[in-house]
Tab-separated table of C-alpha atoms and ligand atoms in Angstrom:
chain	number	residue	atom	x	y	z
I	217	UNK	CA	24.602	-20.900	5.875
I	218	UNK	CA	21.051	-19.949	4.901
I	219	UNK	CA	20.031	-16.433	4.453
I	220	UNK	CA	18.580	-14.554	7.453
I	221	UNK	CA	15.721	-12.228	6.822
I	222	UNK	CA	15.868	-9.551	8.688
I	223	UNK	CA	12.487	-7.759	9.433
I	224	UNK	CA	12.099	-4.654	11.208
I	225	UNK	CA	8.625	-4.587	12.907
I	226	UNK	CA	6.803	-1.346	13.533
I	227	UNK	CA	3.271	-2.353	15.444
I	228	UNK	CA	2.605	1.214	15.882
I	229	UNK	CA	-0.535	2.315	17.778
I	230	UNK	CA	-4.101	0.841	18.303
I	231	UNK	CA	-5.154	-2.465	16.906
I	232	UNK	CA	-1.418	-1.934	14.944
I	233	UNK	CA	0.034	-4.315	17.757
I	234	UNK	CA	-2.946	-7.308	17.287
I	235	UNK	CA	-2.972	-7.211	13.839
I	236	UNK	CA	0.714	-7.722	13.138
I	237	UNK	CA	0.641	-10.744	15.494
I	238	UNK	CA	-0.923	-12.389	12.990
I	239	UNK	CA	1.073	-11.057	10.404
I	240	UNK	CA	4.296	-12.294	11.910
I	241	UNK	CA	2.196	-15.660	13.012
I	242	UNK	CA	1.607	-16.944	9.364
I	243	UNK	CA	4.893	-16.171	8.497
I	244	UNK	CA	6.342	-18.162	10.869
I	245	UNK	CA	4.843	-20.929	10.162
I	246	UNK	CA	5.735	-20.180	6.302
I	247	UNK	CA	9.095	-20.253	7.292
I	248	UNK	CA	8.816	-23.532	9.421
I	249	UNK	CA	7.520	-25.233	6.397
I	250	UNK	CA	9.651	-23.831	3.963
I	251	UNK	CA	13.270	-23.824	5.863
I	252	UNK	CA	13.357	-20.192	6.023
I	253	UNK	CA	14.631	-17.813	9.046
I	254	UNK	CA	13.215	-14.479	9.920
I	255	UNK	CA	14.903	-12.522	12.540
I	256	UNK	CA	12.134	-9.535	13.396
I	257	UNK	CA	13.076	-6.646	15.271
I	258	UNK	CA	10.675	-4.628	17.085
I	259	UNK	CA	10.205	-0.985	17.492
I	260	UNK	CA	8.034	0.918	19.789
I	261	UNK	CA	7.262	3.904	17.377
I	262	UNK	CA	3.738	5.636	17.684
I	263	UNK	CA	1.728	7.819	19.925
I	264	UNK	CA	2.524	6.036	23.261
I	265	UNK	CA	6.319	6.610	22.776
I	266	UNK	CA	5.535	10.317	21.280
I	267	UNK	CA	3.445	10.768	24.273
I	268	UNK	CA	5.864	9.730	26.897
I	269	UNK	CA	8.847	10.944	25.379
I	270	UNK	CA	8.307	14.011	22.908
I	271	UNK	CA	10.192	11.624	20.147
I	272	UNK	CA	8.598	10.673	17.081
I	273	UNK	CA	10.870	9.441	15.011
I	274	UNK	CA	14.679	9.503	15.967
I	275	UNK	CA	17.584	9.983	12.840
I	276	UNK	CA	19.515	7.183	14.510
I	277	UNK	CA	16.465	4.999	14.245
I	278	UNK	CA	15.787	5.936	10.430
I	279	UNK	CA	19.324	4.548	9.975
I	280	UNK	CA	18.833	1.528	11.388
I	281	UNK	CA	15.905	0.765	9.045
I	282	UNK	CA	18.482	0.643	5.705
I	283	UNK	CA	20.201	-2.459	7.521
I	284	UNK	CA	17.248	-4.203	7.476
I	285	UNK	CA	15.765	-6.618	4.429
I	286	UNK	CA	11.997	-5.106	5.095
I	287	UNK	CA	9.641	-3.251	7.235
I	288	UNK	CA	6.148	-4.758	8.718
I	289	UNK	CA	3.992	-1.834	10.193
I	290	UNK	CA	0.687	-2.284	11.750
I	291	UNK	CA	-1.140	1.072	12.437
I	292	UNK	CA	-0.192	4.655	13.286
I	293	UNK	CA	-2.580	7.353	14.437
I	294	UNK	CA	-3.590	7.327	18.158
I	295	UNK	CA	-6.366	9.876	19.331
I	296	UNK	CA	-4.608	11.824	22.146
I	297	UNK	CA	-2.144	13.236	19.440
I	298	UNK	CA	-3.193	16.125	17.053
I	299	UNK	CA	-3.333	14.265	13.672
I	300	UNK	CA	-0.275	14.777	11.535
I	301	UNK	CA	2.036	14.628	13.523
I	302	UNK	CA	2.930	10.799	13.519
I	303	UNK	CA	1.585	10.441	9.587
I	304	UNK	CA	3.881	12.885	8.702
I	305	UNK	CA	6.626	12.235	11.106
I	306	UNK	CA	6.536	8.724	10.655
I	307	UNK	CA	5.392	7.316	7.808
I	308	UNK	CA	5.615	10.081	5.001
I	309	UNK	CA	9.392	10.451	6.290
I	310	UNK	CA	10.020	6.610	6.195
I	311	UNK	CA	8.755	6.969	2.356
I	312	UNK	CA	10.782	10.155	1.876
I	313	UNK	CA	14.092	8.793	3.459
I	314	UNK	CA	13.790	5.363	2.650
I	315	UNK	CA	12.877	6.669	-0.737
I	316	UNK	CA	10.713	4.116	-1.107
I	317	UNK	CA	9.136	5.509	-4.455
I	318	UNK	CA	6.207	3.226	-4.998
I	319	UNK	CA	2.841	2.368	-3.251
I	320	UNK	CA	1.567	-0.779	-4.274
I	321	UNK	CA	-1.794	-2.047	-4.016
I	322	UNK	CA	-2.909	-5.123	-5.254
I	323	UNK	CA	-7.045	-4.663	-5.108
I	324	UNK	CA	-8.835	-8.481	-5.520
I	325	UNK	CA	-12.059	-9.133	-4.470
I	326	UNK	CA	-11.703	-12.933	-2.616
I	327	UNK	CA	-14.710	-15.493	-3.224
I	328	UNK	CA	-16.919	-14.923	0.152
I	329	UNK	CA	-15.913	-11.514	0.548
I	330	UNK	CA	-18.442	-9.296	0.444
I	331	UNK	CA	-18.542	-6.561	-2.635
I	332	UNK	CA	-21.174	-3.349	-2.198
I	333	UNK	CA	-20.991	-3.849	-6.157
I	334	UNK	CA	-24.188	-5.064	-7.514
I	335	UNK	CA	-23.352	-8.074	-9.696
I	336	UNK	CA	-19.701	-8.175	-9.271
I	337	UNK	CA	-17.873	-10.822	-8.043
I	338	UNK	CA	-13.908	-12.035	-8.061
I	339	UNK	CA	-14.277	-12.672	-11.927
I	340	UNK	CA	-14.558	-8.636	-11.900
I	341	UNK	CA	-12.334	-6.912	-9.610
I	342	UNK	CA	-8.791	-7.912	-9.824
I	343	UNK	CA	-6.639	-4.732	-10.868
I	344	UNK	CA	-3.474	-3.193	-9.180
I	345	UNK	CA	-2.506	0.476	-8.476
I	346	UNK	CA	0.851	1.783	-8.903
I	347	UNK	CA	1.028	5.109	-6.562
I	348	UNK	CA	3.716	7.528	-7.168
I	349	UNK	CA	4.970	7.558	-3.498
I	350	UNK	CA	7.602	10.690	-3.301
I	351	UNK	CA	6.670	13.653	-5.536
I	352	UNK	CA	3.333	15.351	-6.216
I	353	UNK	CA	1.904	17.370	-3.300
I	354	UNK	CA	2.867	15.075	-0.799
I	355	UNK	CA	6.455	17.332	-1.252
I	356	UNK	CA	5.038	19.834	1.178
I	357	UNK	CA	6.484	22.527	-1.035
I	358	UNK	CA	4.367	25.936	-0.290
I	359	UNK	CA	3.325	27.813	2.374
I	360	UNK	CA	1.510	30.540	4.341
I	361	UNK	CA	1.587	34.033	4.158
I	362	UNK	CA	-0.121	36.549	6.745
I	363	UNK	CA	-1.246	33.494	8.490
I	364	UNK	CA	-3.810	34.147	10.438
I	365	UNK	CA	-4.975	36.908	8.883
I	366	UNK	CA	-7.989	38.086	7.089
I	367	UNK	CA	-5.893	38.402	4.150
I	368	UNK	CA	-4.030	34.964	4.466
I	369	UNK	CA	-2.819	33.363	1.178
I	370	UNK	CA	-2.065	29.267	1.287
I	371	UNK	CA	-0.150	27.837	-1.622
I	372	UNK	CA	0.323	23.839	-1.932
I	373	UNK	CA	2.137	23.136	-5.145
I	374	UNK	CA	2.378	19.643	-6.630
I	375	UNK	CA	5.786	18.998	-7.723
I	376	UNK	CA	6.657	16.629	-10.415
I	377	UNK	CA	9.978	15.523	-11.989
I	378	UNK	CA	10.826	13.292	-15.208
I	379	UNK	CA	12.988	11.093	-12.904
I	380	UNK	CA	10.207	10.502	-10.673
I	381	UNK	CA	7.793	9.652	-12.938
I	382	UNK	CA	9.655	7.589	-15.191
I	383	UNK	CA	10.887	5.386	-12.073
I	384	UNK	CA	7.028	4.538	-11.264
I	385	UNK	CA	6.178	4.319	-15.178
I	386	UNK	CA	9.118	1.837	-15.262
I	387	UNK	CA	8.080	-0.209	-12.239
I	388	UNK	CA	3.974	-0.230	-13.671
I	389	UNK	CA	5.125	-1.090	-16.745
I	390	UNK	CA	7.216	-4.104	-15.100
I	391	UNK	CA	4.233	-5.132	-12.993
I	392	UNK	CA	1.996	-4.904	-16.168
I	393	UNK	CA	4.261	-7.428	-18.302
I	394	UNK	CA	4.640	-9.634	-14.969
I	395	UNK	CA	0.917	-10.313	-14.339
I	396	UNK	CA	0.699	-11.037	-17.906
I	397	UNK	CA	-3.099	-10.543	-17.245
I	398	UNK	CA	-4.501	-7.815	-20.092
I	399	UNK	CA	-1.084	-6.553	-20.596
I	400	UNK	CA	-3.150	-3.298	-19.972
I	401	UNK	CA	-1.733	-0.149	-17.909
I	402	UNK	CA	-3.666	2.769	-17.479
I	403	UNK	CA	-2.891	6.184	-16.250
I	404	UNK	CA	-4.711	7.917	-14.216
I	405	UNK	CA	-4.757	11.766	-14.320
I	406	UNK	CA	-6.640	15.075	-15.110
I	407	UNK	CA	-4.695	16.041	-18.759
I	408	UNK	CA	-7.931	18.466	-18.952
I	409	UNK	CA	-6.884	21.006	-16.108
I	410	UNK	CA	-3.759	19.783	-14.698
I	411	UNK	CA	-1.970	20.960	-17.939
I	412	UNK	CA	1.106	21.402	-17.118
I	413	UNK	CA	1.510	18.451	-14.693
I	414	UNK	CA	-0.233	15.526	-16.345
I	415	UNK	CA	1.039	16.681	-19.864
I	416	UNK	CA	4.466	15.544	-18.166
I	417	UNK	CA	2.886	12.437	-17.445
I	418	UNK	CA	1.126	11.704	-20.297
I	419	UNK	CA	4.288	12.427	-22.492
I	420	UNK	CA	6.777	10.329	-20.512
I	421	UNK	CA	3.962	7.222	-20.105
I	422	UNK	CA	3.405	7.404	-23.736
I	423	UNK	CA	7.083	7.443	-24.699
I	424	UNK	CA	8.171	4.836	-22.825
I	425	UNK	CA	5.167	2.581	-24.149
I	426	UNK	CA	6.206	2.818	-27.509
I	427	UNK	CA	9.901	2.531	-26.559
I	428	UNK	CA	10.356	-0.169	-24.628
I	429	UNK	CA	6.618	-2.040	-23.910
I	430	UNK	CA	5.238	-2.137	-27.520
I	431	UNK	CA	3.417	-5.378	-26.020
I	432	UNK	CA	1.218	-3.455	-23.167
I	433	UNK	CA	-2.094	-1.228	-24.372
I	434	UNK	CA	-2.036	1.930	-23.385
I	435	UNK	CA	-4.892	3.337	-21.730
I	436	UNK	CA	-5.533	6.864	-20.164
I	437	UNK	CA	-8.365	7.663	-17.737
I	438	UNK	CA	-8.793	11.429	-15.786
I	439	UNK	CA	-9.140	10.740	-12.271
I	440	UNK	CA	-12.866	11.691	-11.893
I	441	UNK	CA	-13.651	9.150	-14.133
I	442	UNK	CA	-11.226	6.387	-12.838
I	443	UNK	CA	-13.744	6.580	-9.870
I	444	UNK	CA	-16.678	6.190	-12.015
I	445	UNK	CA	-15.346	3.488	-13.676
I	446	UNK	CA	-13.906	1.775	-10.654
I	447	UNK	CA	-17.727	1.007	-9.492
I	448	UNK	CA	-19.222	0.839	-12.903
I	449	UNK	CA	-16.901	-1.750	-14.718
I	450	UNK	CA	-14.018	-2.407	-12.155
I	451	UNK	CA	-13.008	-5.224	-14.790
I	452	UNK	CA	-11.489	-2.797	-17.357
I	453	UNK	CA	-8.797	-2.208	-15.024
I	454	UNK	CA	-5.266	-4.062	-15.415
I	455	UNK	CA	-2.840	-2.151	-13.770
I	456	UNK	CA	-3.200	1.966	-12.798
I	457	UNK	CA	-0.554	4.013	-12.310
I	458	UNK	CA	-1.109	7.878	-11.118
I	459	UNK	CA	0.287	10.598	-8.861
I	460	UNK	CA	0.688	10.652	-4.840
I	461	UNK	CA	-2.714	12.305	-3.980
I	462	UNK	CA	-4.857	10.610	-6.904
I	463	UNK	CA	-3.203	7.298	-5.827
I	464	UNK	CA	-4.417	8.160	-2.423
I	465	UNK	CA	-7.883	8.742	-2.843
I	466	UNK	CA	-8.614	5.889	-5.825
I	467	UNK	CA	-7.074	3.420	-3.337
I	468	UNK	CA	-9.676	4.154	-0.615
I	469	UNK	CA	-12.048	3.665	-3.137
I	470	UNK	CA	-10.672	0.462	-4.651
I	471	UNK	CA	-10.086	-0.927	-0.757
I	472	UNK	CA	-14.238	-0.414	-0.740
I	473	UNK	CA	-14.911	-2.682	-3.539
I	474	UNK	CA	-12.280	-5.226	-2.802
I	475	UNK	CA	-14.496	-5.954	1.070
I	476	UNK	CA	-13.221	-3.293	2.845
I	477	UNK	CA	-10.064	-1.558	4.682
I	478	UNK	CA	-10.000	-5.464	6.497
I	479	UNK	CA	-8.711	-7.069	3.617
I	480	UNK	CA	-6.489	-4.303	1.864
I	481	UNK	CA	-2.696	-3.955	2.232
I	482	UNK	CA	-0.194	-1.787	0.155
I	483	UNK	CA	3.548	-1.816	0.561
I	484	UNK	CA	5.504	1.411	0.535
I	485	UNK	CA	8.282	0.001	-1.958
I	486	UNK	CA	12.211	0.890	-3.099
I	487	UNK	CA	12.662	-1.451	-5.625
I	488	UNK	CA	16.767	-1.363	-4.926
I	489	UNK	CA	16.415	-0.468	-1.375
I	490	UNK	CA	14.392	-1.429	1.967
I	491	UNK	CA	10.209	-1.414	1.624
I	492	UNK	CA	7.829	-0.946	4.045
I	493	UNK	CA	4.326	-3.412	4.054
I	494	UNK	CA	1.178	-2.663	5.997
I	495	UNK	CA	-2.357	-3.333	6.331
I	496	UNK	CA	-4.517	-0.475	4.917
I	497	UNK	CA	-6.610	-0.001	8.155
I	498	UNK	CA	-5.875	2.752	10.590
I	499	UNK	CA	-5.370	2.191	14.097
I	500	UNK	CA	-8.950	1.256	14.974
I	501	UNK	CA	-9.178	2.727	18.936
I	502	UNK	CA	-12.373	2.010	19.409
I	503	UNK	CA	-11.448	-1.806	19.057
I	504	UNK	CA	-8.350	-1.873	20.265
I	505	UNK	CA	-7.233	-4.964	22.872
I	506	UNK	CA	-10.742	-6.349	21.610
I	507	UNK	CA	-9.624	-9.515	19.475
I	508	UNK	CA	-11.814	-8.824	17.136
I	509	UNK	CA	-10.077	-6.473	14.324
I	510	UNK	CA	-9.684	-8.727	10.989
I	511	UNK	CA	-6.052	-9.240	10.110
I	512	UNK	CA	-6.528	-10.587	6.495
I	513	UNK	CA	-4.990	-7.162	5.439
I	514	UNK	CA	-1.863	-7.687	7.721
I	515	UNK	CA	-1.251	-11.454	6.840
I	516	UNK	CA	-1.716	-10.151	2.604
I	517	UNK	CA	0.672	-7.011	3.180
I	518	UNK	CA	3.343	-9.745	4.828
I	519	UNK	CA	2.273	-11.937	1.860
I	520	UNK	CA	3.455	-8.815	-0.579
I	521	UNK	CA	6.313	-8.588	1.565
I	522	UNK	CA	7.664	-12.301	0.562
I	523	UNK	CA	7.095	-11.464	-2.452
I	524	UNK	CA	9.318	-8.197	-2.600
I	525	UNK	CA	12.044	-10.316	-0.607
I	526	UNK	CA	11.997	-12.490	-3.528
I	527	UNK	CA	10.208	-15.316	-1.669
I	528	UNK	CA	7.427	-15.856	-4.194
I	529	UNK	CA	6.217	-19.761	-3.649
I	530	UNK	CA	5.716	-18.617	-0.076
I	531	UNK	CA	3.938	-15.661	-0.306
I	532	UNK	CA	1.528	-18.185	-2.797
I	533	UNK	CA	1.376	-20.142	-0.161
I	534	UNK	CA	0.209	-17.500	2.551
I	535	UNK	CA	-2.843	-16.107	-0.506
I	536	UNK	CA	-3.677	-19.719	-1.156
I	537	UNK	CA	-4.479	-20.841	2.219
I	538	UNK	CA	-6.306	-16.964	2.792
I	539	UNK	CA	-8.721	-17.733	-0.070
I	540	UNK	CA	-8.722	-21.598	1.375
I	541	UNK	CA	-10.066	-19.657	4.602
I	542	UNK	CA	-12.520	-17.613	2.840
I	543	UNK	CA	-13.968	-19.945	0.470
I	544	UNK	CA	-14.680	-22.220	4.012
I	545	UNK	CA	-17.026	-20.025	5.067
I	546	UNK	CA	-15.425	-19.731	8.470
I	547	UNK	CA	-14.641	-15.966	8.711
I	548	UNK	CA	-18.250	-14.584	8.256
I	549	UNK	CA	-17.249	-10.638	7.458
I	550	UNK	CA	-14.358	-8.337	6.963
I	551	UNK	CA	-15.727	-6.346	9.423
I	552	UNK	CA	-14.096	-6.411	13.257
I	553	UNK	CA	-16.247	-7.567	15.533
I	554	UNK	CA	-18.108	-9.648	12.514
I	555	UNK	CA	-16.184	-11.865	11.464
I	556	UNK	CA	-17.515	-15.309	13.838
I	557	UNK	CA	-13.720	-15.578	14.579
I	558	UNK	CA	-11.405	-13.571	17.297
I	559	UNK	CA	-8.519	-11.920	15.124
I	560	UNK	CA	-5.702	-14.530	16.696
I	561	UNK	CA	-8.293	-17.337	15.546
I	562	UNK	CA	-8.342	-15.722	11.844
I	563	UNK	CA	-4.149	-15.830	12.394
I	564	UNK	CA	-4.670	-19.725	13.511
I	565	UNK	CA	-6.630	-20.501	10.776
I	566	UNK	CA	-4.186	-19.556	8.108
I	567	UNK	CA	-1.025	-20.536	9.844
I	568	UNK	CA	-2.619	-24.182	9.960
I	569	UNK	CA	-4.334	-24.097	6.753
I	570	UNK	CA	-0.652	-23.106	4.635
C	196	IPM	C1	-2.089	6.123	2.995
C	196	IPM	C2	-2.457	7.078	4.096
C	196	IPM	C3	-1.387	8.147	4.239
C	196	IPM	C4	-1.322	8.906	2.927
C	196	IPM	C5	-1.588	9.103	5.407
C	196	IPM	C6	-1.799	8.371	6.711
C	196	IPM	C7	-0.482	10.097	5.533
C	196	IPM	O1	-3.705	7.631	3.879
C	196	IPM	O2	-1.067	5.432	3.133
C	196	IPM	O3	-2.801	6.039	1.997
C	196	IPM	O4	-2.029	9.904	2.734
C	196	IPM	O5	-0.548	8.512	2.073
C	197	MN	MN1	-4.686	6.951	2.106
């Protein structure tokens, strides 16, 4: 008997639910054409159920997740509930339990798309980001003292740990040598005042360069200028790997430059456990139940989700017929509303175009 995928499904608030649709749409018809089965399971997580039930994120639920072969989230955030609460409750806690270590972001700029780059096109932006998913000051180590106060002190510390980074060195390293594109991995930091944190980094990166990837160039970059660079010369970048919070902000950026949050998906990855893929967009309420949010982003994060599962011909298969769709002409912007096409017409159009 053939191997059942089993996919949990998280649609999660807002345009989350439309979105994923699609997702789940082209693969589908990836699997009809390729023999595959998918069994997706659906749960209701997200500000309506928090709303109506006081539950965010049950233990019992959590568990269920490590049975499965992969998670496909749409959105989370809804505007009724203060924000925080379902980030944290959900999603940072699916990364911390699931230990899902890495955040992956492939950033590629798609022929049609529209860069805010002035003379850049797809021949210039085609780079991945390695994100340290588990450590750094995500942690929520610190706290408050004579809170509310006058005199009230606030301490955030950033916690870092050889195992940690050497796990996400390991897997950049391996993504690096895979793409087999400039064999080129830089890390991202800030050596110059973050002393004690990025001299850990910067020692275990450079060790295990010489040790065991004497093929890949090692480049280093502080974070401030990563961003400069990003816009200046995006085509100097190969593969980046940095910390939790830099990986945060330089993928906002990067989702800018590769057409916007419509096109950009990550996956929230354990290498030797169960990952998590989504869209990079938020929960979009002002065009919710619309059928107009793009879900290029969600259709690509199901792509890198194929991928993970091993399944790399189809996830091929899924970007080939997206660029097929974009280099048509047919969806006019990665912006909702602006595309010329409804969001379940965008789904149509690469389901039938695989
Ligand atoms: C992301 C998001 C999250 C983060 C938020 C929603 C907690 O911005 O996945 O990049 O900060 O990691
Ligand atoms: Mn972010």
């Amino acid at each position: 008997m053939s191997k059942i995928y089993k996919i949990a499904l998280l649609p999660g608030d807002g345009t989350g639910p439309e979105v994923l649709n699609e997702g789940v749409k082209v693969i589908e018809a990836v699997a009809a054409k390729s023999n595959l089965k998918f069994d997706f399971v659906n749960y209701d997580l997200g500000g309506e159920r928090y709303k109506k039930t006081g539950e965010v994120l049950p233990d019992s639920v959590v568990e269920e997740f490590k049975k499965f072969d992969a998670m496909f989230l749409g959105a989370i955030g809804h505007p009724d509930v203060k924000p925080g609460i379902l980030e944290k409750g959900i999603l940072l806690r699916l990364r911390f339990e699931l230990d899902q270590y890495i955040n992956l972001r492939p950033v590629k700029l798609y022929p049609n798309v529209e860069c805010p780059l002035k003379g850049k096109g797809p021949e210039h932006i085609d780079f991945v980001v390695v994100r340290e998913n588990t450590e750094g000051l995500y942690v929520g180590a610190g706290g408050n003292v004579r809170k509310n106060t006058p005199n009230e002190v606030a301490v955030q510390e950033s916690i870092n740990t050889r195992f940690g980074i050497d796990r996400c060195l390991k897997y950049a390293f391996e993504v690096t040598k895979k793409r087999n594109k400039d064999n080129k991995l830089t890390l991202c930091g800030k050596t110059n005042v973050l002393t004690y944190a990025f001299d850990l980094w910067e020692r275990a990166f450079r060790e295990m360069g010489a040790k065991q990837y004497s093929n890949i160039k090692l480049d280093y970059a502080h974070v401030d200028a990563t961003c400069m660079w990003m816009i200046k010369n995006p085509e100097w970048f190969d593969v980046i790997v940095t910390d939790n919070l830099f990986g945060d902000i330089i993928t906002d950026l990067a989702a800018m430059i590769q057409g916007g949050m419509g096109i950009a998906s990550g996956g929230n990855i354990n290498p030797e456990g169960v990952s998590m893929f989504e869209p990079m967009g938020g929960s979009a309420p002002k065009y919710t139940g619309q059928n107009i949010i793009n879900p290029l982003a969600a259709i690509m994060a199901g792509a890198m989700m194929l991928d993970t599962l091993g399944l790399s011909k189809e996830a091929k298969m899924i970007e080939d017929s997206v660029v097929k769709a974009l280099a048509s002409g047919k969806i006019k912007s990665m912006a909702a509303g602006k595309m010329g096409l409804s969001t379940t017409q965008v789904g149509d159009l690469i389901a039938n175009n695989l």
